[in-house]
Every structure is written in structure tokens, then in C-alpha cells.
PDB file of C-alpha atoms in Angstrom:
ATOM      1  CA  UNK A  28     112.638 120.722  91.483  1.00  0.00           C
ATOM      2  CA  UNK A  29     114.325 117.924  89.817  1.00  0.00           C
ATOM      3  CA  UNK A  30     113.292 114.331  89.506  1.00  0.00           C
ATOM      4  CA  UNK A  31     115.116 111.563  88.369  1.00  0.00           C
ATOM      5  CA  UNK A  32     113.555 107.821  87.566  1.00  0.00           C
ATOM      6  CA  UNK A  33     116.002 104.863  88.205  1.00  0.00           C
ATOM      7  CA  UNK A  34     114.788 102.037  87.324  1.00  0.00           C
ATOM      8  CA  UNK A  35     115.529  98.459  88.613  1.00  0.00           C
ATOM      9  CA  UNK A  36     114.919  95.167  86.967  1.00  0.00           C
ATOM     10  CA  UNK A  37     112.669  94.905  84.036  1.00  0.00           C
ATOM     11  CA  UNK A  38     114.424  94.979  80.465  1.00  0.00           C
ATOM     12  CA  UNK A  39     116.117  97.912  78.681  1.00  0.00           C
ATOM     13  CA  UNK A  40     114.967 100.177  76.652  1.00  0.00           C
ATOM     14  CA  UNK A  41     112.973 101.994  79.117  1.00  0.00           C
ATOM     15  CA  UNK A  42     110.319 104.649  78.381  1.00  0.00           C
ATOM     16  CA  UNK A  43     109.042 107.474  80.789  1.00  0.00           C
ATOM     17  CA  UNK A  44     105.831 109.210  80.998  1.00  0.00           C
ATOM     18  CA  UNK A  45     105.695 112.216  83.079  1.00  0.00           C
ATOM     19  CA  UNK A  46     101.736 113.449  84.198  1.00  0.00           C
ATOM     20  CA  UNK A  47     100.016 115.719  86.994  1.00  0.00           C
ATOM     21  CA  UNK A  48      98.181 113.543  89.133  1.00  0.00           C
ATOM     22  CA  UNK A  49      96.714 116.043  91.840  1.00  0.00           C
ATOM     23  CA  UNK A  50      96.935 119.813  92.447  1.00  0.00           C
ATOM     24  CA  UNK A  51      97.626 122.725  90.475  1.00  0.00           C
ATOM     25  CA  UNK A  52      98.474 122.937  86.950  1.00  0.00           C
ATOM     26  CA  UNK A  53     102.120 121.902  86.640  1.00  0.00           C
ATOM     27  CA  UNK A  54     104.656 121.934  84.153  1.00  0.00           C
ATOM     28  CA  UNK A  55     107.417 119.179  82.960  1.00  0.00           C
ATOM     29  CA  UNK A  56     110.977 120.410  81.123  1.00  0.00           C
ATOM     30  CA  UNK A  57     111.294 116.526  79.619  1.00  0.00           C
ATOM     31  CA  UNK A  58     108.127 114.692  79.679  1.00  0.00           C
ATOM     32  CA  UNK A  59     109.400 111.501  78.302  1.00  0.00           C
ATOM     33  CA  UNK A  60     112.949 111.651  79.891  1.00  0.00           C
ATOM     34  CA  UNK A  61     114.454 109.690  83.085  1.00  0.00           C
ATOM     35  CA  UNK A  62     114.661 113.142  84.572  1.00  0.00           C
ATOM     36  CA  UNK A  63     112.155 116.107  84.464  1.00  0.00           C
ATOM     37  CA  UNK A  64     112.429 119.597  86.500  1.00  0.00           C
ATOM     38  CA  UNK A  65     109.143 119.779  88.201  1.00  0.00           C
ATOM     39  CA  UNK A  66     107.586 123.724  87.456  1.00  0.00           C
ATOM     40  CA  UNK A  67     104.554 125.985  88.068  1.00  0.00           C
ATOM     41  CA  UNK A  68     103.837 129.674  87.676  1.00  0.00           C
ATOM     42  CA  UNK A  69     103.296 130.959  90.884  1.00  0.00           C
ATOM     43  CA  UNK A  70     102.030 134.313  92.666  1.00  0.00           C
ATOM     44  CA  UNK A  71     104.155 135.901  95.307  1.00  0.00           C
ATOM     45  CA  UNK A  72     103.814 133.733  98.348  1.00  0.00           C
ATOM     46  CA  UNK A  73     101.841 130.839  96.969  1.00  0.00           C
ATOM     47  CA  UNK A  74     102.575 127.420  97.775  1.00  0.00           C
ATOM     48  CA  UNK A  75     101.440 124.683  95.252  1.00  0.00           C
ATOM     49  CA  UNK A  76     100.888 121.195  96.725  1.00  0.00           C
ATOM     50  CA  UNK A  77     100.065 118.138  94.484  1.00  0.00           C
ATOM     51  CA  UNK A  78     101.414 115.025  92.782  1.00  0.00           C
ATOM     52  CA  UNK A  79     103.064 114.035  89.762  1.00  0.00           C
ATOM     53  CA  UNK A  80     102.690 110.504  88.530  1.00  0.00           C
ATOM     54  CA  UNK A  81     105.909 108.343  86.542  1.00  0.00           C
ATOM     55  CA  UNK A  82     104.972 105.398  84.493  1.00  0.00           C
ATOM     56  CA  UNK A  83     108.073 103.589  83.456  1.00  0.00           C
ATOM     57  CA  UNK A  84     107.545 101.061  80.223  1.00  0.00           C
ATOM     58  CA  UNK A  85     110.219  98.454  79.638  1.00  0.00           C
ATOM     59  CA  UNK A  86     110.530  96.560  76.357  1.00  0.00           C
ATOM     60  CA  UNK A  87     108.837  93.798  76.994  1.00  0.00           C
ATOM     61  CA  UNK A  88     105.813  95.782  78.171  1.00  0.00           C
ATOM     62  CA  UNK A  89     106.184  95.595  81.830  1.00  0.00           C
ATOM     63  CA  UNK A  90     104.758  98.463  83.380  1.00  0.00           C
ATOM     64  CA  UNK A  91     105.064 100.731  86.861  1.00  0.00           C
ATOM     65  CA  UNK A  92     103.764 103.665  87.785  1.00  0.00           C
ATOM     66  CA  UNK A  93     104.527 105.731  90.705  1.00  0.00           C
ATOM     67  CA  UNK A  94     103.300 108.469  92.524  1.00  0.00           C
ATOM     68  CA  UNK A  95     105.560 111.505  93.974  1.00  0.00           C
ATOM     69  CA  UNK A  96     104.179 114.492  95.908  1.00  0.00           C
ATOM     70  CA  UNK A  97     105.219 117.664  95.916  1.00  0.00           C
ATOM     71  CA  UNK A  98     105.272 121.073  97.831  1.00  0.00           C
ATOM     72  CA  UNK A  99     106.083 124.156  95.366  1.00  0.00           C
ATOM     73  CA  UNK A 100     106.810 127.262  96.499  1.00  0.00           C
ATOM     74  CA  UNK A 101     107.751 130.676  94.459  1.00  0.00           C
ATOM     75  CA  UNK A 102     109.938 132.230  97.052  1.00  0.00           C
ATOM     76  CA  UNK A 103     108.852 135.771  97.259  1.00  0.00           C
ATOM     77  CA  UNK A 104     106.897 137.180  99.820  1.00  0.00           C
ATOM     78  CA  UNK A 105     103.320 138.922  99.894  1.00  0.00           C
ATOM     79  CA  UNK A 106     103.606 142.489  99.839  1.00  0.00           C
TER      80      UNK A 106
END
């Protein structure tokens, strides 16, 4: 899925750090980006549960990080 980081407050230029936090192996399409598509290799019928984390930076080196679950799923059925 796709994930997009708003932030609010703090000051401009932002940076983004994308990581795994819990679950399976996971992959990110923009690790460093506002917005990241979420991805996983999957076998037929496997659901992948976990968490990503988001640390936002601004320039002044204020820092958050936040924590998103997430439910994967590959869509096509056991045989």
C-alpha cells in the first residue's frame, strides 16, 4: 500500500526515514520520501502483519517518529 507523511509544525526542510519495525521482511519504493508504497514478496495466501516506523527530521533538528501497522496480503489463493 501507499503511505504518505504530512507533517505539521516544525520547520521546513523536512527529511523522512522509512524502516521495518516488526514482522516480516518488507520492502520501501522511496525510503527517504514523504510517500513510500509499502511491499513484500509473498506466497499464495500469506498474510504479512507488522509495522513500519517514520521518523520525520525538520531543520532545526526536531525529531518524530511514528509507528504504522500493517496487514499485507498477496491476493491469490492456496491451491
Amino acid at each position: 500500500p501507499n503511505v504518505t507523511i504530512t507533517p505539521v509544525g516544525g520547520t521546513e526542510p523536512y527529511t523522512y526515514a522509512w524502516t521495518n519495525y516488526s514482522g516480516g521482511p518488507v520492502s520501501f519504493s522511496a525510503s527517504t520520501s514523504a510517500t513510500t508504497n509499502v511491499s513484500a514478496v509473498l506466497t499464495p495466501g500469506q498474510v504479512l502483519t507488522g509495522s513500519v516506523a517514520i521518523t520525520v527530521n525538520d531543520s532545526l533538528s526536531g525529531t518524530a517518529t511514528m509507528i504504522i501497522p500493517y496487514s499485507l496480503n498477496s491476493n491469490v489463493p492456496n491451491d
